[in-house]
mmCIF file of C-alpha atoms and ligand atoms in Angstrom:
data_model
loop_
_atom_site.group_PDB
_atom_site.id
_atom_site.type_symbol
_atom_site.label_atom_id
_atom_site.label_comp_id
_atom_site.label_asym_id
_atom_site.label_seq_id
_atom_site.Cartn_x
_atom_site.Cartn_y
_atom_site.Cartn_z
ATOM 1 C CA MET A 1 0.000 0.000 0.000
ATOM 2 C CA SER A 2 1.322 3.455 -0.818
ATOM 3 C CA LEU A 3 2.283 5.888 1.874
ATOM 4 C CA GLN A 4 -0.563 8.114 0.713
ATOM 5 C CA ASP A 5 -3.083 5.269 1.179
ATOM 6 C CA ARG A 6 -1.664 4.316 4.579
ATOM 7 C CA LEU A 7 -1.832 7.922 5.768
ATOM 8 C CA ARG A 8 -5.398 8.199 4.533
ATOM 9 C CA GLN A 9 -6.327 5.080 6.533
ATOM 10 C CA LEU A 10 -4.967 6.448 9.785
ATOM 11 C CA LYS A 11 -7.652 7.743 12.069
ATOM 12 C CA SER A 12 -7.738 11.404 13.033
ATOM 13 C CA LEU A 13 -10.174 13.187 15.327
ATOM 14 C CA ALA A 14 -11.866 9.865 16.050
ATOM 15 C CA GLY A 15 -13.224 10.935 19.446
ATOM 16 C CA PRO A 16 -15.418 10.577 21.340
ATOM 17 C CA PHE A 17 -15.219 14.214 22.382
ATOM 18 C CA ALA A 18 -17.153 16.311 24.863
ATOM 19 C CA PRO A 19 -19.132 19.091 23.192
ATOM 20 C CA PHE A 20 -17.871 22.666 23.566
ATOM 21 C CA ASP A 21 -20.540 25.018 24.923
ATOM 22 C CA VAL A 22 -19.486 28.047 22.892
ATOM 23 C CA ALA A 23 -22.361 30.217 24.149
ATOM 24 C CA GLY A 24 -21.452 29.445 27.765
ATOM 25 C CA ALA A 25 -17.721 30.213 27.335
ATOM 26 C CA PRO A 26 -16.350 32.758 29.819
ATOM 27 C CA ASP A 27 -15.744 36.414 28.883
ATOM 28 C CA ASP A 28 -12.043 36.054 29.649
ATOM 29 C CA PRO A 29 -10.170 33.733 27.247
ATOM 30 C CA ALA A 30 -7.418 33.160 29.839
ATOM 31 C CA ALA A 31 -10.031 31.565 32.118
ATOM 32 C CA LEU A 32 -11.116 29.209 29.317
ATOM 33 C CA PHE A 33 -7.504 28.418 28.463
ATOM 34 C CA LEU A 34 -6.737 27.567 32.082
ATOM 35 C CA THR A 35 -9.818 25.329 32.295
ATOM 36 C CA TRP A 36 -8.693 23.400 29.201
ATOM 37 C CA LEU A 37 -5.101 23.212 30.471
ATOM 38 C CA GLU A 38 -6.210 21.976 33.911
ATOM 39 C CA GLU A 39 -8.411 19.353 32.248
ATOM 40 C CA ALA A 40 -5.463 18.176 30.154
ATOM 41 C CA ILE A 41 -3.256 17.960 33.261
ATOM 42 C CA ALA A 42 -5.947 16.140 35.267
ATOM 43 C CA ALA A 43 -6.443 13.629 32.435
ATOM 44 C CA GLY A 44 -2.752 12.745 32.515
ATOM 45 C CA ILE A 45 -2.081 13.937 28.967
ATOM 46 C CA ARG A 46 1.679 13.817 28.411
ATOM 47 C CA GLU A 47 3.407 17.198 28.303
ATOM 48 C CA PRO A 48 0.163 19.180 28.335
ATOM 49 C CA HIS A 49 2.292 22.327 28.688
ATOM 50 C CA ALA A 50 4.167 21.725 25.410
ATOM 51 C CA MET A 51 3.274 24.164 22.633
ATOM 52 C CA THR A 52 4.542 25.207 19.227
ATOM 53 C CA LEU A 53 6.090 28.670 19.120
ATOM 54 C CA SER A 54 6.049 30.174 15.630
ATOM 55 C CA THR A 55 8.160 33.176 14.741
ATOM 56 C CA VAL A 56 9.339 34.867 11.568
ATOM 57 C CA ASP A 57 12.861 35.810 10.652
ATOM 58 C CA ALA A 58 14.025 39.196 9.410
ATOM 59 C CA GLU A 59 13.061 38.219 5.838
ATOM 60 C CA GLY A 60 9.544 37.280 6.950
ATOM 61 C CA ARG A 61 10.157 33.538 6.610
ATOM 62 C CA PRO A 62 8.400 31.441 9.241
ATOM 63 C CA ASP A 63 10.073 29.178 11.781
ATOM 64 C CA ALA A 64 8.543 26.993 14.491
ATOM 65 C CA ARG A 65 9.557 24.749 17.355
ATOM 66 C CA ILE A 66 8.116 23.245 20.520
ATOM 67 C CA LEU A 67 8.592 24.952 23.894
ATOM 68 C CA ILE A 68 7.261 24.568 27.394
ATOM 69 C CA LEU A 69 4.615 26.942 28.756
ATOM 70 C CA LYS A 70 5.997 28.529 31.930
ATOM 71 C CA SER A 71 3.051 30.525 33.209
ATOM 72 C CA VAL A 72 -0.066 32.472 32.285
ATOM 73 C CA ASP A 73 -0.748 35.783 33.999
ATOM 74 C CA ALA A 74 -1.672 39.403 33.341
ATOM 75 C CA GLN A 75 1.424 39.753 31.138
ATOM 76 C CA GLY A 76 0.432 36.859 28.933
ATOM 77 C CA TRP A 77 1.636 33.365 28.115
ATOM 78 C CA HIS A 78 5.230 32.840 29.270
ATOM 79 C CA PHE A 79 7.962 30.814 27.628
ATOM 80 C CA ALA A 80 11.702 30.754 28.210
ATOM 81 C CA SER A 81 14.767 30.313 26.048
ATOM 82 C CA THR A 82 18.115 31.831 25.285
ATOM 83 C CA LYS A 83 17.929 35.012 23.313
ATOM 84 C CA ALA A 84 21.295 34.130 21.756
ATOM 85 C CA GLY A 85 19.748 31.568 19.388
ATOM 86 C CA PRO A 86 17.573 31.758 16.260
ATOM 87 C CA LYS A 87 14.230 32.248 17.984
ATOM 88 C CA GLY A 88 15.698 34.965 20.212
ATOM 89 C CA ARG A 89 17.097 36.817 17.202
ATOM 90 C CA GLN A 90 13.826 36.403 15.327
ATOM 91 C CA ILE A 91 11.803 37.805 18.233
ATOM 92 C CA ALA A 92 14.244 40.699 18.610
ATOM 93 C CA ALA A 93 13.796 41.600 14.927
ATOM 94 C CA GLN A 94 10.040 40.914 14.811
ATOM 95 C CA PRO A 95 8.456 40.829 18.287
ATOM 96 C CA HIS A 96 5.299 39.018 17.231
ATOM 97 C CA ALA A 97 4.684 35.286 17.487
ATOM 98 C CA ALA A 98 2.095 32.536 17.603
ATOM 99 C CA LEU A 99 1.580 29.701 20.079
ATOM 100 C CA THR A 100 -0.288 26.496 19.296
ATOM 101 C CA PHE A 101 -1.429 23.871 21.789
ATOM 102 C CA TYR A 102 -2.901 20.481 20.891
ATOM 103 C CA TRP A 103 -4.435 18.146 23.441
ATOM 104 C CA GLN A 104 -5.015 15.095 21.267
ATOM 105 C CA PRO A 105 -7.200 12.918 23.530
ATOM 106 C CA PHE A 106 -9.659 15.825 23.864
ATOM 107 C CA GLY A 107 -9.491 16.917 20.212
ATOM 108 C CA ARG A 108 -8.661 20.425 21.389
ATOM 109 C CA GLN A 109 -6.438 23.026 19.778
ATOM 110 C CA VAL A 110 -5.719 26.526 21.060
ATOM 111 C CA ARG A 111 -4.009 29.151 18.884
ATOM 112 C CA LEU A 112 -2.695 32.495 20.058
ATOM 113 C CA ARG A 113 -1.100 35.345 18.094
ATOM 114 C CA GLY A 114 0.276 38.569 19.395
ATOM 115 C CA PRO A 115 3.163 40.748 20.482
ATOM 116 C CA VAL A 116 5.985 39.286 22.561
ATOM 117 C CA ARG A 117 8.059 41.050 25.176
ATOM 118 C CA GLU A 118 10.892 40.153 27.486
ATOM 119 C CA LEU A 119 10.174 39.995 31.194
ATOM 120 C CA SER A 120 12.416 41.527 33.835
ATOM 121 C CA ARG A 121 15.930 40.250 34.569
ATOM 122 C CA ASP A 122 14.690 39.051 37.990
ATOM 123 C CA VAL A 123 12.040 36.852 36.377
ATOM 124 C CA CYS A 124 14.557 35.488 33.849
ATOM 125 C CA ASP A 125 17.150 34.722 36.542
ATOM 126 C CA ALA A 126 14.589 33.010 38.788
ATOM 127 C CA ASP A 127 13.467 30.826 35.898
ATOM 128 C CA PHE A 128 17.051 29.958 35.048
ATOM 129 C CA ARG A 129 17.867 28.967 38.630
ATOM 130 C CA ALA A 130 14.787 26.718 38.799
ATOM 131 C CA ARG A 131 16.028 24.633 35.846
ATOM 132 C CA PRO A 132 17.788 21.277 36.319
ATOM 133 C CA LEU A 133 21.587 21.356 36.561
ATOM 134 C CA ALA A 134 22.204 19.801 33.133
ATOM 135 C CA ALA A 135 19.857 22.298 31.490
ATOM 136 C CA ARG A 136 21.594 25.211 33.226
ATOM 137 C CA ALA A 137 25.027 23.940 32.166
ATOM 138 C CA GLY A 138 23.860 23.695 28.558
ATOM 139 C CA ALA A 139 22.307 27.157 28.628
ATOM 140 C CA LEU A 140 25.427 28.715 30.165
ATOM 141 C CA ALA A 141 27.288 27.754 27.002
ATOM 142 C CA GLU A 142 24.888 30.094 25.131
ATOM 143 C CA ARG A 143 25.379 28.171 21.892
ATOM 144 C CA GLN A 144 21.931 26.682 21.308
ATOM 145 C CA SER A 145 21.324 25.766 17.657
ATOM 146 C CA GLU A 146 24.935 26.422 16.630
ATOM 147 C CA VAL A 147 26.673 23.794 14.502
ATOM 148 C CA VAL A 148 28.890 21.378 16.494
ATOM 149 C CA PRO A 149 32.164 20.923 14.596
ATOM 150 C CA HIS A 150 33.731 18.594 17.200
ATOM 151 C CA GLU A 151 31.755 16.446 19.674
ATOM 152 C CA GLU A 152 34.619 16.488 22.166
ATOM 153 C CA ASP A 153 34.636 20.295 22.278
ATOM 154 C CA MET A 154 30.947 20.299 23.200
ATOM 155 C CA ALA A 155 31.451 17.693 25.939
ATOM 156 C CA ALA A 156 34.412 19.666 27.335
ATOM 157 C CA ALA A 157 32.449 22.937 27.320
ATOM 158 C CA LEU A 158 29.481 21.315 29.101
ATOM 159 C CA ALA A 159 31.801 19.805 31.729
ATOM 160 C CA GLU A 160 33.392 23.213 32.279
ATOM 161 C CA HIS A 161 30.004 24.894 32.771
ATOM 162 C CA ARG A 162 28.941 22.125 35.188
ATOM 163 C CA GLN A 163 32.062 22.834 37.214
ATOM 164 C CA ARG A 164 31.314 26.555 37.221
ATOM 165 C CA LEU A 165 27.827 25.768 38.533
ATOM 166 C CA ASP A 166 29.222 23.411 41.171
ATOM 167 C CA SER A 167 31.386 26.202 42.544
ATOM 168 C CA ASP A 168 28.693 28.874 42.173
ATOM 169 C CA PRO A 169 25.139 27.444 41.963
ATOM 170 C CA SER A 170 23.698 30.964 41.677
ATOM 171 C CA LEU A 171 25.293 31.501 38.236
ATOM 172 C CA VAL A 172 22.859 32.548 35.524
ATOM 173 C CA SER A 173 23.109 33.039 31.797
ATOM 174 C CA GLN A 174 22.424 36.671 30.932
ATOM 175 C CA ALA A 175 21.011 35.415 27.639
ATOM 176 C CA TRP A 176 18.328 33.298 29.355
ATOM 177 C CA THR A 177 15.073 35.100 28.799
ATOM 178 C CA VAL A 178 11.476 34.664 29.838
ATOM 179 C CA TYR A 179 9.147 36.075 27.215
ATOM 180 C CA ALA A 180 5.439 36.800 27.439
ATOM 181 C CA LEU A 181 3.102 36.688 24.457
ATOM 182 C CA TRP A 182 -0.022 38.778 24.858
ATOM 183 C CA PRO A 183 -2.707 37.429 22.518
ATOM 184 C CA ALA A 184 -4.218 39.918 20.118
ATOM 185 C CA GLU A 185 -6.374 36.922 19.286
ATOM 186 C CA ILE A 186 -6.877 33.493 20.757
ATOM 187 C CA GLU A 187 -8.898 30.709 19.206
ATOM 188 C CA PHE A 188 -10.348 27.625 20.878
ATOM 189 C CA TRP A 189 -11.026 24.682 18.590
ATOM 190 C CA GLN A 190 -12.968 21.654 19.700
ATOM 191 C CA ALA A 191 -13.142 18.672 17.383
ATOM 192 C CA SER A 192 -16.441 16.951 16.765
ATOM 193 C CA THR A 193 -16.756 13.492 15.213
ATOM 194 C CA ASP A 194 -19.432 14.813 12.822
ATOM 195 C CA ARG A 195 -16.762 17.273 11.616
ATOM 196 C CA GLN A 196 -18.840 20.267 12.738
ATOM 197 C CA HIS A 197 -15.910 21.398 14.829
ATOM 198 C CA ALA A 198 -16.657 24.201 17.258
ATOM 199 C CA ARG A 199 -14.413 27.260 16.965
ATOM 200 C CA LEU A 200 -14.473 30.328 19.136
ATOM 201 C CA ARG A 201 -12.087 33.230 18.594
ATOM 202 C CA TYR A 202 -11.527 36.071 21.037
ATOM 203 C CA ARG A 203 -10.100 39.266 19.536
ATOM 204 C CA GLN A 204 -8.690 42.045 21.671
ATOM 205 C CA ALA A 205 -10.918 45.114 21.296
ATOM 206 C CA ALA A 206 -10.471 48.630 22.651
ATOM 207 C CA GLY A 207 -9.591 48.730 26.311
ATOM 208 C CA ASN A 208 -9.352 45.276 27.782
ATOM 209 C CA ASP A 209 -12.504 43.960 26.168
ATOM 210 C CA TRP A 210 -12.651 40.915 23.957
ATOM 211 C CA VAL A 211 -14.766 40.437 20.861
ATOM 212 C CA ARG A 212 -15.986 36.845 20.611
ATOM 213 C CA GLU A 213 -16.515 35.339 17.182
ATOM 214 C CA ARG A 214 -17.747 31.947 16.123
ATOM 215 C CA LEU A 215 -15.770 30.617 13.143
ATOM 216 C CA TRP A 216 -16.722 28.207 10.398
ATOM 217 C CA PRO A 217 -15.053 24.855 10.903
HETATM 218 C C1 FMN B 301 8.803 18.931 24.411
HETATM 219 C C2 FMN B 301 9.867 19.961 24.102
HETATM 220 C C3 FMN B 301 10.042 21.015 24.972
HETATM 221 C C4 FMN B 301 10.998 22.004 24.717
HETATM 222 N N1 FMN B 301 11.096 23.066 25.554
HETATM 223 C C5 FMN B 301 11.962 24.070 25.267
HETATM 224 C C6 FMN B 301 11.977 25.264 26.073
HETATM 225 O O1 FMN B 301 11.171 25.456 27.006
HETATM 226 N N2 FMN B 301 12.906 26.218 25.760
HETATM 227 C C7 FMN B 301 13.776 26.076 24.709
HETATM 228 O O2 FMN B 301 14.586 26.972 24.496
HETATM 229 N N3 FMN B 301 13.749 24.975 23.923
HETATM 230 C C8 FMN B 301 12.865 23.977 24.169
HETATM 231 N N4 FMN B 301 12.814 22.862 23.350
HETATM 232 C C9 FMN B 301 13.750 22.812 22.188
HETATM 233 C C10 FMN B 301 13.184 23.660 21.031
HETATM 234 O O3 FMN B 301 12.148 22.971 20.358
HETATM 235 C C11 FMN B 301 14.269 24.068 20.010
HETATM 236 O O4 FMN B 301 14.895 22.928 19.494
HETATM 237 C C12 FMN B 301 15.342 24.993 20.592
HETATM 238 O O5 FMN B 301 14.771 25.932 21.484
HETATM 239 C C13 FMN B 301 16.098 25.744 19.486
HETATM 240 O O6 FMN B 301 15.192 26.563 18.789
HETATM 241 P P1 FMN B 301 15.686 27.722 17.768
HETATM 242 O O7 FMN B 301 16.846 27.156 17.025
HETATM 243 O O8 FMN B 301 14.505 27.983 16.904
HETATM 244 O O9 FMN B 301 16.052 28.924 18.625
HETATM 245 C C14 FMN B 301 11.849 21.871 23.591
HETATM 246 C C15 FMN B 301 11.668 20.796 22.701
HETATM 247 C C16 FMN B 301 10.680 19.860 22.955
HETATM 248 C C17 FMN B 301 10.476 18.732 21.958
#
């Protein structure tokens, strides 16, 4: 059987899924997001806080990768990375991004788009210090996504940064950055086995109000 035929035979959005009461959705999209996130956590979905971060480079070409959601608060949806790498440079040149969540067992997708800003040095440092030792050692090298010409050089650099952390556990990478994306729009998508998927988009209006729009599936 061809790959095309095998892919076509694979099930997608098979359900069963709970219906999404669009009319009863809260006024605040963050409240709905947190309800869906809590439900994903409670259901034991693996890595429910993993999301795709999409950015564009200086030429307007898109890029995307998976990151971990760090928090949601009045500043927006937080994620953390080094600003020394590609995504950091892309955000510096074009401080707008998109986040996409998918909780497969529930058939739920959430999409956010909006401006991104860096949070304070205190927030960045606290996040860095809360990371596991190996992750901190790697980040201290500040070389994420660079080409590795020699494996042994990478191993030696990591060992050196581990030693630095052993002697001073409070060390932080100045490039480690917590960003917050504030959604200009956020869309909740609930699959339905009859393919009449329910979609609700919140758009930021004047002030702090949200316009709610039902979208065609
Ligand atoms: C489940 C998962 C979680 C990840 N979490 C992060 C994260 O929180 N921060 C991060 O910088 N990279 C994270 N990564 C690695 C990124 O996907 C990516 O490879 C890396 O950040 C380099 O991206 P860039 O070259 O576009 O800057 C994660 C990858 C996976 C698969």
